[in-house]
GROMACS .gro file of C-alpha atoms in nm:
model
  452
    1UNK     CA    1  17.048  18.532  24.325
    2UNK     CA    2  17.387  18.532  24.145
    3UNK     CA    3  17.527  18.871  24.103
    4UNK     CA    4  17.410  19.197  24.205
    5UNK     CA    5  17.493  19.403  23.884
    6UNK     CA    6  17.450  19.372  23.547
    7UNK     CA    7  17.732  19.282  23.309
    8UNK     CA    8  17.855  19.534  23.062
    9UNK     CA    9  17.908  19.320  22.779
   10UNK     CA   10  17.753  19.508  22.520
   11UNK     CA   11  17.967  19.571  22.241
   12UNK     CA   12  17.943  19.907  22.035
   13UNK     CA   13  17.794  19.746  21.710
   14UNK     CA   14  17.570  19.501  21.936
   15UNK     CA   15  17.440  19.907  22.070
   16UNK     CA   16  17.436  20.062  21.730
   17UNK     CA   17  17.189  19.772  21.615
   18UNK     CA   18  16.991  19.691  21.948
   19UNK     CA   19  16.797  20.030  21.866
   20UNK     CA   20  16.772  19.900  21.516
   21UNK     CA   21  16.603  19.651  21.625
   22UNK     CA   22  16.325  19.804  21.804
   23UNK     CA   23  16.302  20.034  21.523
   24UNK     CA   24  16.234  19.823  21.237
   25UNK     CA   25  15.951  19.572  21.354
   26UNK     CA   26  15.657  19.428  21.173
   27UNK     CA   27  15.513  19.748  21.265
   28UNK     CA   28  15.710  19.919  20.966
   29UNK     CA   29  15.670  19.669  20.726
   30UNK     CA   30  15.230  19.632  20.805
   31UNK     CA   31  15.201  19.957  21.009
   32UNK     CA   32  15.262  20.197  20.679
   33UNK     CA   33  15.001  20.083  20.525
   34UNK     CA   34  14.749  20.251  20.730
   35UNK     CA   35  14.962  20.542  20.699
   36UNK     CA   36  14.976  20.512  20.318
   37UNK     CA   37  14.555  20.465  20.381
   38UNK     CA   38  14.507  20.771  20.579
   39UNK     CA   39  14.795  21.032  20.433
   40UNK     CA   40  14.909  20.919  20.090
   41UNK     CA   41  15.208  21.054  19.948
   42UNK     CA   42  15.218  21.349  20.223
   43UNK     CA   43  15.339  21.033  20.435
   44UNK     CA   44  15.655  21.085  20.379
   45UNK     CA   45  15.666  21.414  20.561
   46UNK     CA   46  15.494  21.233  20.865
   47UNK     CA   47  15.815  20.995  20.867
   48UNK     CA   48  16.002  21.304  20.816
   49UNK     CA   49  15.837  21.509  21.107
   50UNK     CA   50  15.871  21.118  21.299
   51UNK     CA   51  16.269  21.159  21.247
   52UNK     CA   52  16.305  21.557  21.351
   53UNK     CA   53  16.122  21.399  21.709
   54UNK     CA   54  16.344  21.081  21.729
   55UNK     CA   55  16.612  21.295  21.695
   56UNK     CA   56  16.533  21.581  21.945
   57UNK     CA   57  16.435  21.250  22.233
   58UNK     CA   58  16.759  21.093  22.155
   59UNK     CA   59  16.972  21.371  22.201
   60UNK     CA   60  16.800  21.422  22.546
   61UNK     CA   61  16.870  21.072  22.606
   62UNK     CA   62  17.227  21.090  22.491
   63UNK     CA   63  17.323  21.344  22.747
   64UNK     CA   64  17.127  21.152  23.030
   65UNK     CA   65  17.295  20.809  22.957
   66UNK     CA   66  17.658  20.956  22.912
   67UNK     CA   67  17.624  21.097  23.244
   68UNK     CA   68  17.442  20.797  23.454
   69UNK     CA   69  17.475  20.499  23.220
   70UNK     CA   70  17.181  20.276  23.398
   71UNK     CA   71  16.986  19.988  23.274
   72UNK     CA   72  16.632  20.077  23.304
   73UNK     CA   73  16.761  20.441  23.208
   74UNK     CA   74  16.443  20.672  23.148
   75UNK     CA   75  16.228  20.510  23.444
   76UNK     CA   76  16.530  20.667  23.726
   77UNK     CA   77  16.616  21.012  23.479
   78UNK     CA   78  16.229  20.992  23.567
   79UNK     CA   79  16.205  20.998  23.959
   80UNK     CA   80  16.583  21.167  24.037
   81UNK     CA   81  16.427  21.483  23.809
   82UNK     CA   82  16.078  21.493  23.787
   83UNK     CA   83  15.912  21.253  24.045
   84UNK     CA   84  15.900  20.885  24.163
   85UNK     CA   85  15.484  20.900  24.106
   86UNK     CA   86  15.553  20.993  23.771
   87UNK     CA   87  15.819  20.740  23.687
   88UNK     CA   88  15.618  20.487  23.818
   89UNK     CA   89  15.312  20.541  23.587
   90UNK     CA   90  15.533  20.601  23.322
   91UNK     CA   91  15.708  20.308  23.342
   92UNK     CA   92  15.408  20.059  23.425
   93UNK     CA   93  15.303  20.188  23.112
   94UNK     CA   94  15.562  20.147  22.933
   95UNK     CA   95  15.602  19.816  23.044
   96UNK     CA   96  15.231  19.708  22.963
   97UNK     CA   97  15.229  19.837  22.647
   98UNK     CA   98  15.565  19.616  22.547
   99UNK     CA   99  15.389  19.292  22.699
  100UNK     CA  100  15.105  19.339  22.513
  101UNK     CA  101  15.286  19.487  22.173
  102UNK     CA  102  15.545  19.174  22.185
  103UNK     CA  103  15.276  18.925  22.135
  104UNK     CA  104  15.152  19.116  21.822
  105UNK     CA  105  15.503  19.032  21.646
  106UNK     CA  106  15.479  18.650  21.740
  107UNK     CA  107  15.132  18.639  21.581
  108UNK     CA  108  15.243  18.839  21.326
  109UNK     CA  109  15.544  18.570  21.238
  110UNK     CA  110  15.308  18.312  21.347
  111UNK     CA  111  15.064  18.415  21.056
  112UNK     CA  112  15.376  18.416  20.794
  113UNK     CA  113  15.479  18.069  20.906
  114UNK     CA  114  15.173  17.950  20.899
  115UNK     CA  115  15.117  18.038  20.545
  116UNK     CA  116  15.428  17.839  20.460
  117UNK     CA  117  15.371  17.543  20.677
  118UNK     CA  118  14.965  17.570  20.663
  119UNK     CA  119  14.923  17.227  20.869
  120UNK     CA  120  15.056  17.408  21.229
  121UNK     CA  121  14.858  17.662  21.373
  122UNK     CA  122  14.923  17.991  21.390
  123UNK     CA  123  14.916  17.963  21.790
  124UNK     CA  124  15.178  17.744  21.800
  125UNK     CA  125  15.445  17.933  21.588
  126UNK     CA  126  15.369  18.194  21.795
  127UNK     CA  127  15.411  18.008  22.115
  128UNK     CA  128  15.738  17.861  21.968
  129UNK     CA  129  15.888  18.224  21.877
  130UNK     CA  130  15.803  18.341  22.220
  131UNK     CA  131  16.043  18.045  22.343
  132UNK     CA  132  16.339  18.164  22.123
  133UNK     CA  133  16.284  18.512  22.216
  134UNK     CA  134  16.274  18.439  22.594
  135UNK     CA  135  16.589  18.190  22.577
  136UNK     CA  136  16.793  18.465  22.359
  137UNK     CA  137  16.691  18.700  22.680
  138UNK     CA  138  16.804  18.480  22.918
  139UNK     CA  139  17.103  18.430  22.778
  140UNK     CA  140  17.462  18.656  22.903
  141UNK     CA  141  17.310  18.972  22.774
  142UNK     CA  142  17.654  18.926  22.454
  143UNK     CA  143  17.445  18.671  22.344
  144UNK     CA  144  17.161  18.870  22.303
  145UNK     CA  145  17.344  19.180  22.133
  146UNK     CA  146  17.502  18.934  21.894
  147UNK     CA  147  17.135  18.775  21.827
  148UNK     CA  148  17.002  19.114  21.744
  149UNK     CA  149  17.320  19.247  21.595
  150UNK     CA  150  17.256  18.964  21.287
  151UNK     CA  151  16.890  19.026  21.294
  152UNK     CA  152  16.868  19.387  21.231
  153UNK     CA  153  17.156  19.322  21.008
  154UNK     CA  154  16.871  19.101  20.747
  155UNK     CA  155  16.661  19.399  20.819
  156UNK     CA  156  16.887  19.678  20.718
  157UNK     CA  157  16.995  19.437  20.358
  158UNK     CA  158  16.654  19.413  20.254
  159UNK     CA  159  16.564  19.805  20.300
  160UNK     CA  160  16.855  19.900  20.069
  161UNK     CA  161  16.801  19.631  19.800
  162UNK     CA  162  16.383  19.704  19.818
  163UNK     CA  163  16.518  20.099  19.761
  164UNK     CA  164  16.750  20.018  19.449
  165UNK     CA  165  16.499  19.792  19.292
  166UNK     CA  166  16.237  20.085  19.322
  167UNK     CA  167  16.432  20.327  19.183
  168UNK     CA  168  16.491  20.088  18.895
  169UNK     CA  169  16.144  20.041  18.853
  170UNK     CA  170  16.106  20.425  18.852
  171UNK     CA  171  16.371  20.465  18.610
  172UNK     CA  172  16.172  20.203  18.417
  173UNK     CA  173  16.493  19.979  18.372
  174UNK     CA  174  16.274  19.711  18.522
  175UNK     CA  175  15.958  19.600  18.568
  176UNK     CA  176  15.657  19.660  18.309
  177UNK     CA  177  15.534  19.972  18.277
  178UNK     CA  178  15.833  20.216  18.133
  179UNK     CA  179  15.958  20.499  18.300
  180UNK     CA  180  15.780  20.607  18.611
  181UNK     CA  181  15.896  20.905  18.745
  182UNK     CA  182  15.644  21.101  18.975
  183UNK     CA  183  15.325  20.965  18.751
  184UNK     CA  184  15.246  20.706  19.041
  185UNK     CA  185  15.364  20.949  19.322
  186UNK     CA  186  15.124  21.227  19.211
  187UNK     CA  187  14.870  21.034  19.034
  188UNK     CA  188  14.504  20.923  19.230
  189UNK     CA  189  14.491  21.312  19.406
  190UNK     CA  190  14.798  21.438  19.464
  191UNK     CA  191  15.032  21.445  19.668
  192UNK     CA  192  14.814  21.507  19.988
  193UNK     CA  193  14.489  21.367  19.877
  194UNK     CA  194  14.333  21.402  20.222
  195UNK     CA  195  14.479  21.703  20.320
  196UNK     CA  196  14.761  21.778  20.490
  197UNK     CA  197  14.559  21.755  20.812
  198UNK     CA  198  14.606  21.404  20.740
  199UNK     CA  199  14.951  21.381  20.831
  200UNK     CA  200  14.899  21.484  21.204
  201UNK     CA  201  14.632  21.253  21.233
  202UNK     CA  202  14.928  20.966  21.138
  203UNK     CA  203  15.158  21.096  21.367
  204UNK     CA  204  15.124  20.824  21.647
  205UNK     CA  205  15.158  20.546  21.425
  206UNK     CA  206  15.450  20.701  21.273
  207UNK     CA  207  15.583  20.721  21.647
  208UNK     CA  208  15.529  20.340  21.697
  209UNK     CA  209  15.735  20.272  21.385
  210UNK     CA  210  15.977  20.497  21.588
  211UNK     CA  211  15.961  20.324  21.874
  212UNK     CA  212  16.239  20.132  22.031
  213UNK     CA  213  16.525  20.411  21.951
  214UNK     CA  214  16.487  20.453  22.375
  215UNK     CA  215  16.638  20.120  22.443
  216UNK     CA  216  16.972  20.266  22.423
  217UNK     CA  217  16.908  20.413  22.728
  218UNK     CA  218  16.788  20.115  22.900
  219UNK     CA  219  17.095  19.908  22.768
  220UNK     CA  220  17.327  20.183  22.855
  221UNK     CA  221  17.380  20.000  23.228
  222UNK     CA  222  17.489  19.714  23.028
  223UNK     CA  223  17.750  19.843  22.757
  224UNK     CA  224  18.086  19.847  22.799
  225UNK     CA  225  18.216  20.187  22.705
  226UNK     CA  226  17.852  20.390  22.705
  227UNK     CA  227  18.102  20.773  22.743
  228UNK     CA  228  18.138  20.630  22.303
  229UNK     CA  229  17.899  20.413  22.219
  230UNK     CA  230  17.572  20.618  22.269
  231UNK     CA  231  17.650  20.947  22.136
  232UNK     CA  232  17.761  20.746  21.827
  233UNK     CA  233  17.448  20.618  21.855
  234UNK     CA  234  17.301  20.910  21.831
  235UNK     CA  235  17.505  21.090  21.607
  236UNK     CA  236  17.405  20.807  21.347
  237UNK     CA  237  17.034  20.862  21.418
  238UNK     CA  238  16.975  21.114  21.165
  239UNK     CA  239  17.167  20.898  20.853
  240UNK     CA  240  16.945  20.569  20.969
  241UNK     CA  241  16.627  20.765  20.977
  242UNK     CA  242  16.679  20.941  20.579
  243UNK     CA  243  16.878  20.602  20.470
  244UNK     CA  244  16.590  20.347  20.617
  245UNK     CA  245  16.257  20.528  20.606
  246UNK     CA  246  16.288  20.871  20.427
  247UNK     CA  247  16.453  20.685  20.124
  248UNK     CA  248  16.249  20.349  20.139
  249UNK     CA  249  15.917  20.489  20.197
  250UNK     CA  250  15.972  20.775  19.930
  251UNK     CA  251  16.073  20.521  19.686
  252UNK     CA  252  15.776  20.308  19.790
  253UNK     CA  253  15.520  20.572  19.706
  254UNK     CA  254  15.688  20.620  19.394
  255UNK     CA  255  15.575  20.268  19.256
  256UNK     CA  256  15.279  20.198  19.481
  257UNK     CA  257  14.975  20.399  19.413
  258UNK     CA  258  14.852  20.471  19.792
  259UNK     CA  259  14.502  20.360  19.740
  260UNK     CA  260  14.640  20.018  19.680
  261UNK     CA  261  14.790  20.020  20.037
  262UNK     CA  262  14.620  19.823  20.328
  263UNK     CA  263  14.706  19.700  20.635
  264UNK     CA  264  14.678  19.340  20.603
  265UNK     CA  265  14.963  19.300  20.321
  266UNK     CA  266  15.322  19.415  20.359
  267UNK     CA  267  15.308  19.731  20.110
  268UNK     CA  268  15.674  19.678  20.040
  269UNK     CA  269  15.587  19.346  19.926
  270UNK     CA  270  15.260  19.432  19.719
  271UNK     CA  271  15.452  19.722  19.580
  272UNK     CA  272  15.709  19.467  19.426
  273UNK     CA  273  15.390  19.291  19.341
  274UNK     CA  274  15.229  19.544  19.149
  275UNK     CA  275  15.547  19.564  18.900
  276UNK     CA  276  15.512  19.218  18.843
  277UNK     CA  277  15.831  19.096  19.055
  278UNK     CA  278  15.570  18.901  19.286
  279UNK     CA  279  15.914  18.678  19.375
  280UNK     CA  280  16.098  18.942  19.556
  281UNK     CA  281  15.761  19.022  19.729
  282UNK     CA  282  15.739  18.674  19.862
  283UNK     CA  283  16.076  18.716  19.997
  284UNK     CA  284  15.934  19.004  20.189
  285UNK     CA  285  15.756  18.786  20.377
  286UNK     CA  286  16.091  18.622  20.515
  287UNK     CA  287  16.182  18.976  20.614
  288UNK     CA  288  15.824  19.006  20.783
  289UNK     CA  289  15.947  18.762  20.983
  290UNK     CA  290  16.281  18.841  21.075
  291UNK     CA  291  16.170  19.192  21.173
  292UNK     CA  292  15.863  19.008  21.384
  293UNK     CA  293  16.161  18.837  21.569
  294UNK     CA  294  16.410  19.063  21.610
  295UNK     CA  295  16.113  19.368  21.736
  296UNK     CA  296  15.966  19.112  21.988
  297UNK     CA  297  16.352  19.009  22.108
  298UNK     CA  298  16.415  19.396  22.164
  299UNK     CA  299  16.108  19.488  22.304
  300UNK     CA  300  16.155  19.189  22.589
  301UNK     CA  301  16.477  19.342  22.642
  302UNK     CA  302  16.312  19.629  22.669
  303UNK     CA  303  15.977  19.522  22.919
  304UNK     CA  304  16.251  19.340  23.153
  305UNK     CA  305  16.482  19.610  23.241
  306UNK     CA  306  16.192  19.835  23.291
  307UNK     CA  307  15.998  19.605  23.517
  308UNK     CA  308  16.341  19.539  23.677
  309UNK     CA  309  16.400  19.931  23.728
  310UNK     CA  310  16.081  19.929  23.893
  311UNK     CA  311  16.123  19.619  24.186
  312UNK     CA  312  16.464  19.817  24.230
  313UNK     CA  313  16.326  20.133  24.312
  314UNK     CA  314  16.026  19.985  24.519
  315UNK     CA  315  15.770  19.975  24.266
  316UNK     CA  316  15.695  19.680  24.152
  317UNK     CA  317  15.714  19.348  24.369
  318UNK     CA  318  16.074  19.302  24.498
  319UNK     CA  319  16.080  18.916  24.362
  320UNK     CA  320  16.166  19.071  23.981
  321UNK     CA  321  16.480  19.255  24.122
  322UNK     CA  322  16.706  18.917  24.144
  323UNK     CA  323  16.963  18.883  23.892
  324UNK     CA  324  17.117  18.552  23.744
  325UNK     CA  325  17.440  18.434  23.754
  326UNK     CA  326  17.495  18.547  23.408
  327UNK     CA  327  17.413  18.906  23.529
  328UNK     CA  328  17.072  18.923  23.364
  329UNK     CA  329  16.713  18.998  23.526
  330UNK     CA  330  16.581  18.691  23.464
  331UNK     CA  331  16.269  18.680  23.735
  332UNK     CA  332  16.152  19.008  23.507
  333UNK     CA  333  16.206  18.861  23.193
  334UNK     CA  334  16.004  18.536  23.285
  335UNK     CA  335  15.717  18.747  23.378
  336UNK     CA  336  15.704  18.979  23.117
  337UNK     CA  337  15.703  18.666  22.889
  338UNK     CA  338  15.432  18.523  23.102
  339UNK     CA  339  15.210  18.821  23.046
  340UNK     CA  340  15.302  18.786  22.659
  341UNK     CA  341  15.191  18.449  22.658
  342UNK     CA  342  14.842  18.524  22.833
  343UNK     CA  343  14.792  18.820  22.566
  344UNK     CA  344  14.878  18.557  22.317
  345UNK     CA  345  14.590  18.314  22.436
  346UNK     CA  346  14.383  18.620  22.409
  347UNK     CA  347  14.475  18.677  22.027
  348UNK     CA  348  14.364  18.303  21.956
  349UNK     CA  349  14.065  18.324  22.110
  350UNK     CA  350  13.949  18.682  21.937
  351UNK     CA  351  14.159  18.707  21.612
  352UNK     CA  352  14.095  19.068  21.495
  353UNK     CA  353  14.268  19.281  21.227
  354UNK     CA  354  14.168  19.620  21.414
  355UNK     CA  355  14.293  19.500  21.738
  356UNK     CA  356  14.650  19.557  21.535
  357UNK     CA  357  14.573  19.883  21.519
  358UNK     CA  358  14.457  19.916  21.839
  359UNK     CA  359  14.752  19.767  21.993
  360UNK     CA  360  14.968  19.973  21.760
  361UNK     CA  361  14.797  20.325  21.889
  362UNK     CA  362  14.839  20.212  22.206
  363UNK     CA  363  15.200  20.145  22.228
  364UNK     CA  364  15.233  20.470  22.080
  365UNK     CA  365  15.102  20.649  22.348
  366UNK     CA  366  15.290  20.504  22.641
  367UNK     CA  367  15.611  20.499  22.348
  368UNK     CA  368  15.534  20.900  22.314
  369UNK     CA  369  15.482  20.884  22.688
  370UNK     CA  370  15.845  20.791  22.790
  371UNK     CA  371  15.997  21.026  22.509
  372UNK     CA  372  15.828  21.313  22.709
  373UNK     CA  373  15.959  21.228  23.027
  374UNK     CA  374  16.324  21.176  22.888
  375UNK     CA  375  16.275  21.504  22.769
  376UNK     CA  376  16.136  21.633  23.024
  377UNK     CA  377  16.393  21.493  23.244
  378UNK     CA  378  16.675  21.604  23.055
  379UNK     CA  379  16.531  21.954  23.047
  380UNK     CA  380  16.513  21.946  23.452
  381UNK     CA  381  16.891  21.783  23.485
  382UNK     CA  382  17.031  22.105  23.268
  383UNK     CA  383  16.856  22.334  23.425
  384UNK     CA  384  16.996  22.180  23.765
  385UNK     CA  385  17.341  22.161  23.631
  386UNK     CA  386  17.312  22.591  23.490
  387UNK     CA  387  17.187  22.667  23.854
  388UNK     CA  388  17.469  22.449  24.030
  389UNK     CA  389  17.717  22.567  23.712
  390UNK     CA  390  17.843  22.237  23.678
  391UNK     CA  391  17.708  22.219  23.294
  392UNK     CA  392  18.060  22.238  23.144
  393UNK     CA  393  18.157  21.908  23.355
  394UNK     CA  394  17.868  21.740  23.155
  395UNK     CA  395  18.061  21.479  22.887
  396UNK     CA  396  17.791  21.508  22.626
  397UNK     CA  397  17.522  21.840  22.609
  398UNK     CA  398  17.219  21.818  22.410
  399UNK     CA  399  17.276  22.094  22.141
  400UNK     CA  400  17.043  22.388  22.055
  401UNK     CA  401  16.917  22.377  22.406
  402UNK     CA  402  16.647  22.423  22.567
  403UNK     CA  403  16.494  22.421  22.189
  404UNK     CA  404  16.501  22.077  22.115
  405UNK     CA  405  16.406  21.969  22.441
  406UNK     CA  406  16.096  22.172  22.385
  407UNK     CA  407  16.040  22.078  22.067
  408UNK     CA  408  16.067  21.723  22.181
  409UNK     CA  409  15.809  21.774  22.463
  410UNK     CA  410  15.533  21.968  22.254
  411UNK     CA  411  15.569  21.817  21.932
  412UNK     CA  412  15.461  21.482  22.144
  413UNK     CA  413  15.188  21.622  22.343
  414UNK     CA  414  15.010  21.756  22.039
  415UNK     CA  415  15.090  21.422  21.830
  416UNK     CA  416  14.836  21.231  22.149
  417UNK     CA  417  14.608  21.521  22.152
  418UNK     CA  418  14.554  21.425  21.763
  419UNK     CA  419  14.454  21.108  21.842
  420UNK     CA  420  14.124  21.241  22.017
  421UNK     CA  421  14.050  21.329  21.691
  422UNK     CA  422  14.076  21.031  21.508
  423UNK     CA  423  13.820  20.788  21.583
  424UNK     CA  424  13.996  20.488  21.520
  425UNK     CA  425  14.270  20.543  21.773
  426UNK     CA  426  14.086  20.762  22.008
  427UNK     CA  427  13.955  20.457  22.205
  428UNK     CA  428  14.380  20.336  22.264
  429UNK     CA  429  14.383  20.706  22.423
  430UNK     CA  430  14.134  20.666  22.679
  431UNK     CA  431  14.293  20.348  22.757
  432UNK     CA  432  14.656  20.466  22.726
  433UNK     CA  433  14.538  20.746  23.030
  434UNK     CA  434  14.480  20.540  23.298
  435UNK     CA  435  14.771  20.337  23.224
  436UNK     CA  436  14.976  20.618  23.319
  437UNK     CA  437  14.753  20.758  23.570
  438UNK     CA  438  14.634  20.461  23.792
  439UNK     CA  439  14.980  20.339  23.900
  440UNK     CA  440  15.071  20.705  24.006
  441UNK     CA  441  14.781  20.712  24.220
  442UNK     CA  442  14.843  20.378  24.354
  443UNK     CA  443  15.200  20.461  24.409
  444UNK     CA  444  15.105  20.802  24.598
  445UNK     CA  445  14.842  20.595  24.834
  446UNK     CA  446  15.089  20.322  24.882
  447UNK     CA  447  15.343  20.538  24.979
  448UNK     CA  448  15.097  20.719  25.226
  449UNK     CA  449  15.024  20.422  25.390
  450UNK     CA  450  15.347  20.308  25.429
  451UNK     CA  451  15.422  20.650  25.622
  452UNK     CA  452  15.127  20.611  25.845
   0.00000   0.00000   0.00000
């Protein structure tokens, strides 16, 4: 079917801003809410604890891509260092977790459109923004960096301006209630009014907010110069994680007392809201959107190069390995859209706030799932290269090592073991186990059948 490798025709900003993407969904903009609900102020050090992870997984990543730059990255780091069992539950996962995740954005810009054009259904914005995100897919994979390129780019705007008007509204130069400063921020309990305990308990919704940084890795097989463009990548991980959540959400709890937070209203916009600029709020709801858009575009990208990875290697059905003529997986990306669609229907029939949640712990585990095994596999690969001593041939090494490898690994594993202890997202656990689990298993016994 057309050729037999992908086109490199990633450019390095269409890289910088694919991760973006990902990054800042809906998610961010609805999802810190509930972590304004369950942590207050002391959120900000979840985000903070959040961007010390990101980092450590990307700079595992970095050295793993630089070497082998392969679409559907993580998934073969997976079974060339650890095993092929394990990259095939972690990448079924993975994958199910994105076609189920995706649909959430389209409702979610569904819902906004709907409230500005209340005669159309909800269903059938959604339906409509699953067609543009599966034609930008299916586009030469340019196309699609461009797309996302001017997508995050809204995203990125509307975080600085929502940061300056908050500090202007702390300074008390607008907005109606004077000078600010920490009254809000420290006000209704402190800065921890839970306990700090709290903050661990927020930790895998702070990772879904996080999530998406990893397709990098799966568009390194499609980037032109990947040896540049992912350690830059990486390098400018730690600015975008102060500049576009440290910053925003500090600023945010500055001028939004956290009791006020929910999950059912952008808290960016209600913030605005609350300081009687109820304007620039509604124009939060265009954002909304545009990150709704630009989160499910990514996370297609995302589900199809997996699922591609996967018929490659043997593990899924061989039918999704074809590429187009443009050099795209297309077979993967119209089933992964297919699935998105079904979970779609499923949303209409049994609309549920919670079930955000749900979904939202859930990609979070298979999300913190795939961080471990880049870790993990990064970790193996070094320790390969120190035994062979080829390490010094390596382009790009993961610094302070094996430390932030470690720190990478563990600092995930106890962020999942928290969510046994929160009963609203210990359900999404159970379920996020087998995920992982059964296609091993079914791997292993297909495998022993094929031998015998």
């Amino acid at each position: 079917m057309g050729e037999s490798t992908m086109k490199r025709k990633l450019k390095h900003r269409h890289l910088q801003f694919i991760s973006l993407g990902g990054v800042i969904g809906s998610g961010y903009f609805l999802g810190t809410g509930y972590v304004l609900e369950q942590a207050g102020p002391a959120a900000v050090l979840s985000y903070l604890l959040g961007g010390m992870i990101v980092l450590a997984v990307m700079l595992c990543l970095a050295e793993l891509a630089v070497e082998k730059p392969l679409s559907g990255s993580f998934v073969i780091y997976a079974r060339e260092n650890i095993s092929a069992a394990w990259a095939c539950g972690v990448g079924w996962s993975y994958w199910v977790t994105w076609v189920s995740y995706v649909p959430s954005e389209m409702i979610a810009a569904g819902i906004i459109m709907n409230g500005f054009f209340p005669d159309i259904g909800t269903i059938w914005w959604a339906v409509f923004f699953g067609l543009i995100v599966t034609l930008l897919n299916l586009f030469r994979v340019d196309k699609f960096g461009e797309s996302e390129f001017w997508l995050a780019l809204i995203k990125i705007i509307a975080l600085v301006a929502f940061s300056a008007v908050a500090l202007l509204i702390c300074l008390g130069l607008i907005g109606d209630e004077g000078y600010i400063g920490t009254r809000i921020l420290l006000g209704s309990g402190g800065f921890a009014p839970n306990g700090y305990w709290s903050i661990a308990l927020t930790m895998v919704i702070i990772l879904v907010n996080f999530q998406g940084t990893e397709i990098i890795g799966l568009a390194a097989g499609e980037t032109a110069d990947p040896a540049r463009s992912i350690p830059t990548a990486v390098r400018n991980v730690t600015w975008r994680i102060i500049a576009l959540y440290i910053i925003p959400i500090t600023l945010l709890i500055s001028i939004l007392p956290w009791d006020h937070a929910t999950l059912t209203k952008s808290v960016f916009a209600a913030a605005l809201s609350e300081h009687g600029l109820s304007h620039l709020g509604a124009l939060f709801s265009f954002v909304v959107l545009t990150a709704a858009i630009s989160c499910s575009n990514s996370g297609l990208y995302g589900a199809a190069r997996t699922v591609h990875a996967l018929a490659t290697m043997g593990m899924a059905p061989r039918a999704l390995e074809g590429l187009s003529r443009r050099g795209v997986p297309s077979r993967a990306i119209c089933a992964s859209i297919v699935f998105c669609w079904i979970v779609i229907g499923i949303y209409a029939m049994y609309p549920n706030a919670a079930l955000y949640t749900y979904l939202l712990a859930l990609s979070g585990f298979s999300g913190a799932a795939a961080w471990i095994s880049i870790c993990w596999s990064q970790y193996r690969c070094r320790r390969r290269h120190e035994a062979e001593g080829t390490v010094e041939q390596l382009r790009y090494r993961t610094p302070l090592f094996p430390y932030v490898t470690l720190f990478g690994i563990w600092a995930q594993v106890l962020c999942l073991a928290f969510m046994v202890f929160t009963p609203g997202l210990r359900s999404a656990f159970y379920l996020g186990v087998p995920l992982l689990i059964v296609p091993m298993i079914v791997y292993r016994l297909r495998q022993r059948y094929v031998r015998t």
